[in-house]
Short mmCIF file of C-alpha atoms in Angstrom, two decimals:
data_model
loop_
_atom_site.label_atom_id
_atom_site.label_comp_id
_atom_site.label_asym_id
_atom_site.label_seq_id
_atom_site.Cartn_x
_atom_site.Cartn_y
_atom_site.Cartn_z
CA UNK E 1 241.45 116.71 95.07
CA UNK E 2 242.98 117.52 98.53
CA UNK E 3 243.94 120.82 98.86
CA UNK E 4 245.30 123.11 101.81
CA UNK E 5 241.60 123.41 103.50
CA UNK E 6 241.86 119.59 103.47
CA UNK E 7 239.74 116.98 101.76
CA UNK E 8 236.09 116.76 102.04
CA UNK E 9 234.51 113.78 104.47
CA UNK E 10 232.94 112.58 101.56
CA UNK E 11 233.66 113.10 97.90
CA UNK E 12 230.97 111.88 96.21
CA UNK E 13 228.39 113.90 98.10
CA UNK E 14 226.48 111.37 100.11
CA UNK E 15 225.69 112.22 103.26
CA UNK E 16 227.46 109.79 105.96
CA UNK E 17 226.14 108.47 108.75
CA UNK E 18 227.17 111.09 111.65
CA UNK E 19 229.85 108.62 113.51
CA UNK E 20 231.63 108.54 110.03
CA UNK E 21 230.77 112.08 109.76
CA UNK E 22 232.53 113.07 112.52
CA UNK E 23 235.57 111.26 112.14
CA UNK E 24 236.12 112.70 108.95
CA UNK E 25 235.80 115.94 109.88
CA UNK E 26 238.10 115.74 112.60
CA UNK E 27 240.45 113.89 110.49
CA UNK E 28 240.23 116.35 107.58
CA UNK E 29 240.79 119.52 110.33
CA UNK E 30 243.94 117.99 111.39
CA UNK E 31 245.66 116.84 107.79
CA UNK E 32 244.95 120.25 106.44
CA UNK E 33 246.32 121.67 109.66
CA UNK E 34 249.69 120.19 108.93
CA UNK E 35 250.35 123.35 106.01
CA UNK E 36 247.58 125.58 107.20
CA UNK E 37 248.06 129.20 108.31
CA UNK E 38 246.09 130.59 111.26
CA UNK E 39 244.61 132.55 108.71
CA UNK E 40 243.42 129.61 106.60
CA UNK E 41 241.05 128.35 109.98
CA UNK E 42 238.24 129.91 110.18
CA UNK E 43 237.34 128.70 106.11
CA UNK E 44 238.90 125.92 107.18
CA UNK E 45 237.08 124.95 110.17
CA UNK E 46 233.68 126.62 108.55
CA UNK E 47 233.87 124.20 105.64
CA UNK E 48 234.74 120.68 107.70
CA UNK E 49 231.93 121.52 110.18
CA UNK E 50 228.98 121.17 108.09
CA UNK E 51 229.58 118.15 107.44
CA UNK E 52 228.34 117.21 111.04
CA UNK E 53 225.12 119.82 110.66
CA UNK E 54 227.11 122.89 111.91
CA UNK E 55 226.38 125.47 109.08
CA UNK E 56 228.32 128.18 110.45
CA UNK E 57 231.33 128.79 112.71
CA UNK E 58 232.73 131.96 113.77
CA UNK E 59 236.03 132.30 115.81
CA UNK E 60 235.87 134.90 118.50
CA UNK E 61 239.46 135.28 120.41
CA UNK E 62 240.14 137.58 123.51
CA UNK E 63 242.57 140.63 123.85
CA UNK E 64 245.34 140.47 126.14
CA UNK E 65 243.33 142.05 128.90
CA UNK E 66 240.21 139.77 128.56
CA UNK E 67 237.77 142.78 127.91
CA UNK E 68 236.57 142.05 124.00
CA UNK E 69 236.16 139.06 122.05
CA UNK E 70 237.02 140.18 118.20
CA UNK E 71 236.65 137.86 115.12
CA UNK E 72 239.38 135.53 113.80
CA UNK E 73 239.43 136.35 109.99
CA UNK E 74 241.82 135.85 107.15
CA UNK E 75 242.95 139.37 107.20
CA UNK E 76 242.79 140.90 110.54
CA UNK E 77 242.14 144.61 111.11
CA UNK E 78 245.89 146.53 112.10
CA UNK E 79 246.92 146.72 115.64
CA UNK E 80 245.19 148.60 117.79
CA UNK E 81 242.50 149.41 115.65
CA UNK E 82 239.96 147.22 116.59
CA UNK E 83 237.78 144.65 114.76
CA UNK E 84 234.06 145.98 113.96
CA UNK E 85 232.01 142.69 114.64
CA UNK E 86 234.28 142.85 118.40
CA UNK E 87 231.82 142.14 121.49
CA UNK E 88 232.34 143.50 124.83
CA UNK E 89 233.09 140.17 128.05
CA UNK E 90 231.32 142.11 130.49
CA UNK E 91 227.69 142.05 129.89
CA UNK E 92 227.26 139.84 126.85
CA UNK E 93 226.04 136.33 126.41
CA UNK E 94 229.19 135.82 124.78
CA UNK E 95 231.25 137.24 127.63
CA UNK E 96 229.24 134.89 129.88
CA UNK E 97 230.35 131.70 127.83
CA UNK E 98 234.07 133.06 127.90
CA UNK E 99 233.83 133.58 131.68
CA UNK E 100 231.85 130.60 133.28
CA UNK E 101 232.98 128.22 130.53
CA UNK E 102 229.07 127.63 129.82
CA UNK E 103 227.47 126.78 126.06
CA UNK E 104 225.05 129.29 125.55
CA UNK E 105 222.43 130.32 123.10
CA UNK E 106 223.03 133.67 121.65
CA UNK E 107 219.57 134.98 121.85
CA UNK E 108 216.53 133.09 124.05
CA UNK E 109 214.41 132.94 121.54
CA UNK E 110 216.37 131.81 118.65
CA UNK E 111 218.53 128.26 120.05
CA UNK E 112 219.77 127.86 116.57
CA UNK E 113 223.09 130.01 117.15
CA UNK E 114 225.38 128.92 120.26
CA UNK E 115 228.78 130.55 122.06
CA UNK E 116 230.80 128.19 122.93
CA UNK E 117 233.65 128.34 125.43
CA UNK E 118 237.50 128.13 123.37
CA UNK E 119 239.63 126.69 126.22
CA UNK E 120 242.98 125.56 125.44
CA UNK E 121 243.34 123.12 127.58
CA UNK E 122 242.36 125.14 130.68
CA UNK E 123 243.49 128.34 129.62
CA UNK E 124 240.63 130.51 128.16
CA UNK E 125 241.17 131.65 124.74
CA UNK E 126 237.99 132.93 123.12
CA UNK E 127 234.84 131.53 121.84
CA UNK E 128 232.75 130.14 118.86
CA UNK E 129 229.51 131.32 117.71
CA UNK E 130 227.81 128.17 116.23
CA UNK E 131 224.92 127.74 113.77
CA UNK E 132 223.19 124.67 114.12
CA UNK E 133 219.44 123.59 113.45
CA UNK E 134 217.27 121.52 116.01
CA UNK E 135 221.19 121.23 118.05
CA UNK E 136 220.26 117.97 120.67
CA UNK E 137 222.88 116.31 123.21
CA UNK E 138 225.03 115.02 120.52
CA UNK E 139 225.23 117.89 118.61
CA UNK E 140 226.53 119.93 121.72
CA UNK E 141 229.33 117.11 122.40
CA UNK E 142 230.20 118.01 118.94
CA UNK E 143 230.59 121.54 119.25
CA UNK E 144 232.49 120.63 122.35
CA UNK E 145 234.85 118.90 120.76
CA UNK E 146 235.01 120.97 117.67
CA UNK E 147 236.16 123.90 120.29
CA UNK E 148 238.65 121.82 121.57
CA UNK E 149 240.33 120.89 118.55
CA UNK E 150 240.11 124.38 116.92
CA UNK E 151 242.12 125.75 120.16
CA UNK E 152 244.86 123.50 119.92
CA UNK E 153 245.16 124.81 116.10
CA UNK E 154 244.97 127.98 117.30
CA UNK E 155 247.91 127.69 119.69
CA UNK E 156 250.05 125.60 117.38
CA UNK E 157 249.56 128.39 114.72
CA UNK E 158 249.58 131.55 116.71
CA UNK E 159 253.51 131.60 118.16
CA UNK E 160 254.29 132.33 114.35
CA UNK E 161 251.40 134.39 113.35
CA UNK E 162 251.59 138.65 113.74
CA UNK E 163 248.21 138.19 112.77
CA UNK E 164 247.66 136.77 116.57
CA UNK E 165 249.28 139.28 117.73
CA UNK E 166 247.63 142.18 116.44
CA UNK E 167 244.17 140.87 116.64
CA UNK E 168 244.37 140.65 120.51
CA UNK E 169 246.33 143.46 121.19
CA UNK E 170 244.06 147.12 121.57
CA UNK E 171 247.19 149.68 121.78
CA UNK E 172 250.77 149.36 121.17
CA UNK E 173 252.94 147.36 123.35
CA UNK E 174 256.25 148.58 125.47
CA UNK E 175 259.31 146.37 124.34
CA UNK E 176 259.61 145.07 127.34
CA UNK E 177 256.22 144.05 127.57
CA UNK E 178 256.98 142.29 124.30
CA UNK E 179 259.61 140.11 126.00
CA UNK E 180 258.29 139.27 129.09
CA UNK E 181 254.49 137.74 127.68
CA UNK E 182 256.85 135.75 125.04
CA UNK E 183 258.27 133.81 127.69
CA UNK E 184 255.52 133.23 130.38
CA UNK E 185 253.46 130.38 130.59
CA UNK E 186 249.91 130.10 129.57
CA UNK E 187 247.71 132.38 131.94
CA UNK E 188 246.38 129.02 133.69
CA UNK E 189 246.71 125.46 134.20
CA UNK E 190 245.10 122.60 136.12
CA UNK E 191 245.39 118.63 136.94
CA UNK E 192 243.09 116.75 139.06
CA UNK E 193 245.18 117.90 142.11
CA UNK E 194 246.18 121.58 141.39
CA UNK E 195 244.85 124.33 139.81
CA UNK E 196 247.01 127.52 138.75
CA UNK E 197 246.09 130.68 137.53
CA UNK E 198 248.43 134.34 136.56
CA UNK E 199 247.21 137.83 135.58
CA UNK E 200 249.64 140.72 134.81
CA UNK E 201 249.14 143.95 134.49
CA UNK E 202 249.71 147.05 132.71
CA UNK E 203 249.56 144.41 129.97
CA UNK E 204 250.99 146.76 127.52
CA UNK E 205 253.39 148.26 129.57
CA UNK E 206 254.23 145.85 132.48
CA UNK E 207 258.32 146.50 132.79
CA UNK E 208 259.93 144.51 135.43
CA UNK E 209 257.32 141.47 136.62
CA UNK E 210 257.08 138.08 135.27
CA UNK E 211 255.75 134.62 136.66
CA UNK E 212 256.16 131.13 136.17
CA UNK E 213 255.35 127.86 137.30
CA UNK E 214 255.93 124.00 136.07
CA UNK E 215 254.71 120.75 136.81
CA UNK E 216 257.52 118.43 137.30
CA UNK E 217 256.50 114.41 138.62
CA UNK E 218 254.60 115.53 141.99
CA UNK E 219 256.15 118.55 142.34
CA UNK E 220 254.71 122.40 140.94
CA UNK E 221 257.57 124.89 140.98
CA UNK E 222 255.94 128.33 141.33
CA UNK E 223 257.59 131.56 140.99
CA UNK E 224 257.05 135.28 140.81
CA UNK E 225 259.40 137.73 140.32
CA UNK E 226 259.69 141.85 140.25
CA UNK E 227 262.92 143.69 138.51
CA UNK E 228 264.10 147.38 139.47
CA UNK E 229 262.94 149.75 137.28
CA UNK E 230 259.84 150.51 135.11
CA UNK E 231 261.79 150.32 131.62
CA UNK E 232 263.37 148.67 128.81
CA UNK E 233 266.20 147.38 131.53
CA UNK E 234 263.43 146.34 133.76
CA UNK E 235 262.23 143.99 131.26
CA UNK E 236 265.77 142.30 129.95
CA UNK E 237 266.92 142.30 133.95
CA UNK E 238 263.56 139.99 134.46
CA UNK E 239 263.91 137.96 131.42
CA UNK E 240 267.14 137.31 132.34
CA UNK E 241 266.06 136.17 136.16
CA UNK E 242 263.54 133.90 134.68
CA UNK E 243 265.78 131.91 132.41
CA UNK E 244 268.33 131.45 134.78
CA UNK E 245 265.92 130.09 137.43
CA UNK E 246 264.41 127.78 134.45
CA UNK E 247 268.15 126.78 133.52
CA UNK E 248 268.92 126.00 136.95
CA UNK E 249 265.95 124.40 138.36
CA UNK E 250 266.31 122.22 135.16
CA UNK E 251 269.15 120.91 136.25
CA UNK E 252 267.71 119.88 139.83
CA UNK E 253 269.47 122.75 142.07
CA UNK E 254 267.91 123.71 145.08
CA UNK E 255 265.69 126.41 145.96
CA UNK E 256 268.38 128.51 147.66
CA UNK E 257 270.96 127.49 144.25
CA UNK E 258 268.47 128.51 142.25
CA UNK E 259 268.61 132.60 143.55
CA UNK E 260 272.04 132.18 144.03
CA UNK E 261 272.27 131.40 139.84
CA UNK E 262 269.86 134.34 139.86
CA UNK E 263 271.80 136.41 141.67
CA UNK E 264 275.28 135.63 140.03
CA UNK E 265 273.78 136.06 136.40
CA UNK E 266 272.43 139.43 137.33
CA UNK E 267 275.43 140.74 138.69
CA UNK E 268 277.72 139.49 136.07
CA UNK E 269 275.51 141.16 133.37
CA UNK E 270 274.50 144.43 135.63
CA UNK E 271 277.46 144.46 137.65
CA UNK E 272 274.79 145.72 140.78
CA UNK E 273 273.33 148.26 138.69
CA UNK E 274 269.94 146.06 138.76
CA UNK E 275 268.19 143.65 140.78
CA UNK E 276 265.52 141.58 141.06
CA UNK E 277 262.96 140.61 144.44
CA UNK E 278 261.19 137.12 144.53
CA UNK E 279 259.36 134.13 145.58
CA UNK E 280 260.94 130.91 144.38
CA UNK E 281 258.57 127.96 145.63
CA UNK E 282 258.36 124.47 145.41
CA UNK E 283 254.68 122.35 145.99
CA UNK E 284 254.94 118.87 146.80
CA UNK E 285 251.15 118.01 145.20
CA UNK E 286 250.21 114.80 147.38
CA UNK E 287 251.16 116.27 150.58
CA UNK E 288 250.55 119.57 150.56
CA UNK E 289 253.86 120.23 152.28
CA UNK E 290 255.24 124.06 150.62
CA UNK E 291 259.11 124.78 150.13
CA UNK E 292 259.89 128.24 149.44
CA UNK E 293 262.17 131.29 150.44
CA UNK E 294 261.66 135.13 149.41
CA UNK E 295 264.62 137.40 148.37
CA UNK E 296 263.64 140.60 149.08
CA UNK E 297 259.86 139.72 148.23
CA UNK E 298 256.72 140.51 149.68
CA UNK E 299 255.52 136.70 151.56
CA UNK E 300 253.05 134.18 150.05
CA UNK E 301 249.22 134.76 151.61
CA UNK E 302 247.64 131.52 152.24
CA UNK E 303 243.68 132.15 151.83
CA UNK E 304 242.02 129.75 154.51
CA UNK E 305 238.07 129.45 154.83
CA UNK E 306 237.25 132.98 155.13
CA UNK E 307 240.24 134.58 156.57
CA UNK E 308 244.30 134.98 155.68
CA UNK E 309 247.51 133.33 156.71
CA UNK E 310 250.85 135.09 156.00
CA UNK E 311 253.90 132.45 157.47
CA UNK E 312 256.79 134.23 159.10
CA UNK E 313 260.01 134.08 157.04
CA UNK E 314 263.33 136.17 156.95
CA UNK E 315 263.82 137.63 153.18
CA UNK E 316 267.27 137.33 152.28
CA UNK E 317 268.38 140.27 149.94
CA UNK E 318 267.16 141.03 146.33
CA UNK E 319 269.03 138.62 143.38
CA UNK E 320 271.39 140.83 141.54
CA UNK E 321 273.08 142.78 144.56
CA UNK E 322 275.89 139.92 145.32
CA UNK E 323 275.32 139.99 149.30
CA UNK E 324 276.70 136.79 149.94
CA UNK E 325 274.14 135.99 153.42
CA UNK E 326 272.58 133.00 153.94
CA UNK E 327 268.81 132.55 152.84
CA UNK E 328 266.46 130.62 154.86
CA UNK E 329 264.25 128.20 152.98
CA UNK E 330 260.71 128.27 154.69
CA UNK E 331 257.99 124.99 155.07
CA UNK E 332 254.91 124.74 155.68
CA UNK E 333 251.89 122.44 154.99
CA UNK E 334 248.57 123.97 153.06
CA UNK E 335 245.14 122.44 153.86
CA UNK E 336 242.68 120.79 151.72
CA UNK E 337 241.25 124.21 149.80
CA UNK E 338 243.62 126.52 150.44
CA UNK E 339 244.62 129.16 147.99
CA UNK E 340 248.18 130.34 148.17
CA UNK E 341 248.69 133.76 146.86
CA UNK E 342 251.81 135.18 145.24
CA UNK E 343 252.15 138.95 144.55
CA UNK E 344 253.87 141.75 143.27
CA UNK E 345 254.46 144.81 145.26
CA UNK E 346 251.68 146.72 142.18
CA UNK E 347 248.98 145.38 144.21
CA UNK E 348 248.95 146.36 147.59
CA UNK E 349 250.87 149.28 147.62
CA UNK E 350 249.88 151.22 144.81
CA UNK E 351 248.14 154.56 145.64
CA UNK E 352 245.21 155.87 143.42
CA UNK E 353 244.77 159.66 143.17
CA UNK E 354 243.73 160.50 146.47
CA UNK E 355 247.04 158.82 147.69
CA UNK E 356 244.73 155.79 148.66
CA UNK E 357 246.56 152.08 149.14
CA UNK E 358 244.95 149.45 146.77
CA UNK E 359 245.92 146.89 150.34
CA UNK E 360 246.44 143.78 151.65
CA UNK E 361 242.86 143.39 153.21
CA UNK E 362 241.09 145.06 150.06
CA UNK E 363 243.26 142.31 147.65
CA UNK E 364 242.51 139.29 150.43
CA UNK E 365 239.04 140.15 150.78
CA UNK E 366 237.90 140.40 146.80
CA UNK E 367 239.42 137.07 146.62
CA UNK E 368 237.20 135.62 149.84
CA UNK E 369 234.51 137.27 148.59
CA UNK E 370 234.33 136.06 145.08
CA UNK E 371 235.59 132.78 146.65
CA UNK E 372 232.20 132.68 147.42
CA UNK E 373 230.83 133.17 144.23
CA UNK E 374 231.76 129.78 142.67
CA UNK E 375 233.58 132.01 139.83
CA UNK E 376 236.59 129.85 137.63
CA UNK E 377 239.58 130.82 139.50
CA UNK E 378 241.14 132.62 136.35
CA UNK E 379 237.60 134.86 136.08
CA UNK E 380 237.86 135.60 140.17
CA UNK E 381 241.56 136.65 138.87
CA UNK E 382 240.17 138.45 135.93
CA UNK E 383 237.85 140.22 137.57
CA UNK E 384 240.28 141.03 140.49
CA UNK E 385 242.35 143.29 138.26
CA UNK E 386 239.35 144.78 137.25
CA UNK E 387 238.82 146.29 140.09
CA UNK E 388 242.56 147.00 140.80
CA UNK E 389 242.46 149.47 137.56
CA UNK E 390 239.20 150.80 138.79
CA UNK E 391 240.67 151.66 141.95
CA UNK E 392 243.02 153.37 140.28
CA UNK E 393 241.11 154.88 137.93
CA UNK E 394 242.34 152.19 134.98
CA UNK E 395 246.11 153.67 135.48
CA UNK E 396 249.27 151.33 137.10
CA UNK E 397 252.15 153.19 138.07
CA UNK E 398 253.49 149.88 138.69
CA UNK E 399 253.60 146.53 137.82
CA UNK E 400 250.61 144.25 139.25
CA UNK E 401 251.48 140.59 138.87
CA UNK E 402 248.95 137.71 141.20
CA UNK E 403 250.02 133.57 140.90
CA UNK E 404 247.14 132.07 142.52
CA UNK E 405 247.21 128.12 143.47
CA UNK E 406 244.44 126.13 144.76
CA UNK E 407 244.67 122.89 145.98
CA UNK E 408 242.05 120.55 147.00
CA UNK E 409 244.25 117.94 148.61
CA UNK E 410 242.72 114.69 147.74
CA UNK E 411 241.90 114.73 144.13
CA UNK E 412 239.28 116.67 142.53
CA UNK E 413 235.86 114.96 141.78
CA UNK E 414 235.55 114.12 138.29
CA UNK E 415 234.70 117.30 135.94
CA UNK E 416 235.70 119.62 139.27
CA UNK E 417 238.93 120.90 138.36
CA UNK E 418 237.65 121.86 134.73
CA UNK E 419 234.55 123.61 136.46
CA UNK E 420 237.35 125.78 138.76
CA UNK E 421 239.42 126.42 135.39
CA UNK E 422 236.19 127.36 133.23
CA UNK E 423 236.19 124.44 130.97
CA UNK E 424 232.96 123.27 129.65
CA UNK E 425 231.27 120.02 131.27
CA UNK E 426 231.64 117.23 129.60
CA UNK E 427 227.73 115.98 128.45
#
């Protein structure tokens, strides 16, 4: 009898030969996903998986700031208070799966239970604690694969779950905060010829910054923007800066028409009473070659071998104020490797305590530094806002908003841009 968990690979109880075993499974997971909740997966996937050897799976998902992996369960603890089987990222095997995108046994000695990496597409979502006896090659590529195909169900079921929601949030969340992470993108992205990567923060309270970016043909449109205010208005003024850039750009209008839709849809709605500062950008992938102009926004840093490039550009005024002067549209070509940086003012020129600058050379140099380290460039992001709360003793008097783009120039050797995104290697 098929039910909502889906039908079993094989009724009659045999056990099938693993090809046909796996096939099954997969095709059981996604029938049953058709009408299944995403509180119905983790039976769900639990009961298909055996059927390739996998006796037990456990979904682990992280919190909007990336600090605690908590269980996936049909009835999730209420917001904010916290699941009790929750593991900490930072020193954890299972933190180290999440952040290097590596399968790992849970203990040394016992290589029957396994974390492995939940990446949708490239953006990190969580992990799986896998039982499996005597697990060879094979049985990793299934657990691979498994992963991948329980993330997409994930993100097809979480946009209309409150379940989702309150399982990776740890506090309450500002209303603007609600509005703003409902209409970003997905914290990072990457084709064999880009890689892009976001972090925000106060993630609960963040008022006034949002990002974006798209991948249209050859070209990625990149964008970062920062509204007045640290409040409800904040939030609506940049929602509404975002959508009319999206509407516009859409509709194949320039750069410069672009925050000129910006700035007469702000000023209609505000009448001046609130603006909006930004980088609008525009990367032509083969070439390199980097089209972008800055209304009243800090510039782009281009990070270049082991040192920092910041190109000279007059900002026009902020979007929302109705000056009516002309805005010059910068170019300039990156270099194989480069990162381009874009930023919100939260960054550099918050002051800690002892009235102390976060700064440009502190922000350029964690990046060089960790560069370095070989980290995924969403964990050298991660861990960059890490130590931007630390600094400021884990309190943001402002918004603190970081697009980060790499590119490689020629394409990326094959498995290199997943490595860069923390995606597991293919076996």
């Amino acid at each position: 009898m098929t039910t909502r968990q889906g039908r079993s690979p094989d009724p009659e109880g045999a056990a099938p030969e693993p090809a046909a075993a796996r096939a099954a499974m997969f095709g059981a997971l996604l029938t049953a996903s058709h009408t299944a909740t995403l509180e119905h997966l983790p039976q769900l996937v639990a009961e298909q998986a055996r059927w390739v050897g996998l006796s037990e799976v456990l979904i682990y998902l992280a919190d909007l700031q990336q600090e605690v992996l908590s269980p996936l369960s049909g009835r999730p603890a209420p917001a904010g208070a916290g699941e009790s089987e929750e593991i900490g990222i930072e020193g954890t095997v299972a933190g180290r799966a999440f952040q290097h995108g590596e399968i790992l046994p849970v203990t040394v000695a016992d290589r029957c239970q396994w974390w492995v990496p939940l990446v949708d597409g490239t953006d990190r979502l969580g992990v799986l604690r896998i039982t499996a006896e005597d697990a060879d090659a094979a049985m990793h590529q299934d657990m691979e694969r498994l992963a991948a195909l329980v993330a997409l169900l994930v993100v097809s079921k979480r946009g209309l779950s409150d379940s989702y929601a309150r399982l990776v949030r740890r506090r309450r969340m500002s209303l603007a905060a609600e509005m703003e992470w409902r209409i970003m993108p997905q914290r990072t992205f990457a084709t064999d010829r880009v890689v892009i990567s976001a972090v925000m923060e106060p993630a609960y309270d963040v008022s006034g910054d949002v990002y974006d970016y798209a991948v249209d043909g050859r070209t990625a449109h990149l964008a970062v923007l920062d509204a007045m205010g640290h409040d409800t208005a904040a939030g609506l003024t940049a929602s509404l800066a975002l959508t009319t850039m999206r509407n516009s750009r859409r509709e194949g209008a320039s750069l410069v028409r672009t925050a000129a839709a910006i700035d007469e849809a702000l000023l209609g709605q505000f009448r001046g009473d609130r603006f909006a500062t930004g980088i609008l950008a525009a990367l032509d992938v083969p070439s390199g070659e980097l089209t972008w102009l800055s209304r009243g926004h800090h510039l782009p840093v281009i990070v270049r071998d082991r040192s920092t490039i910041e190109p000279a550009h007059p900002p026009g005024p902020p979007m929302g104020t109705g000056f009516r002067t002309h805005t010059e549209v910068c170019r300039t070509h990156l270099q194989p490797g480069d990162r381009l940086l874009l930023y919100t003012d939260g960054i550099t020129e918050a002051r800690n305590s002892r009235g102390e600058e976060f700064g440009m050379e502190r922000f350029t140099d964690f990046l060089i530094r960790h560069q370095a380290d070989e980290l995924p460039v969403p964990e050298t992001l991660r861990r960059l806002i890490r130590h931007h709360l630390e600094h400021h003793q884990g309190r943001l008097r402002d918004d603190a908003t970081v697009l980060l783009v790499e590119w490689p120039g020629s394409p990326y050797p094959p498995g290199e841009a997943e490595e860069l995104s923390g995606v597991p290697a293919e076996r």
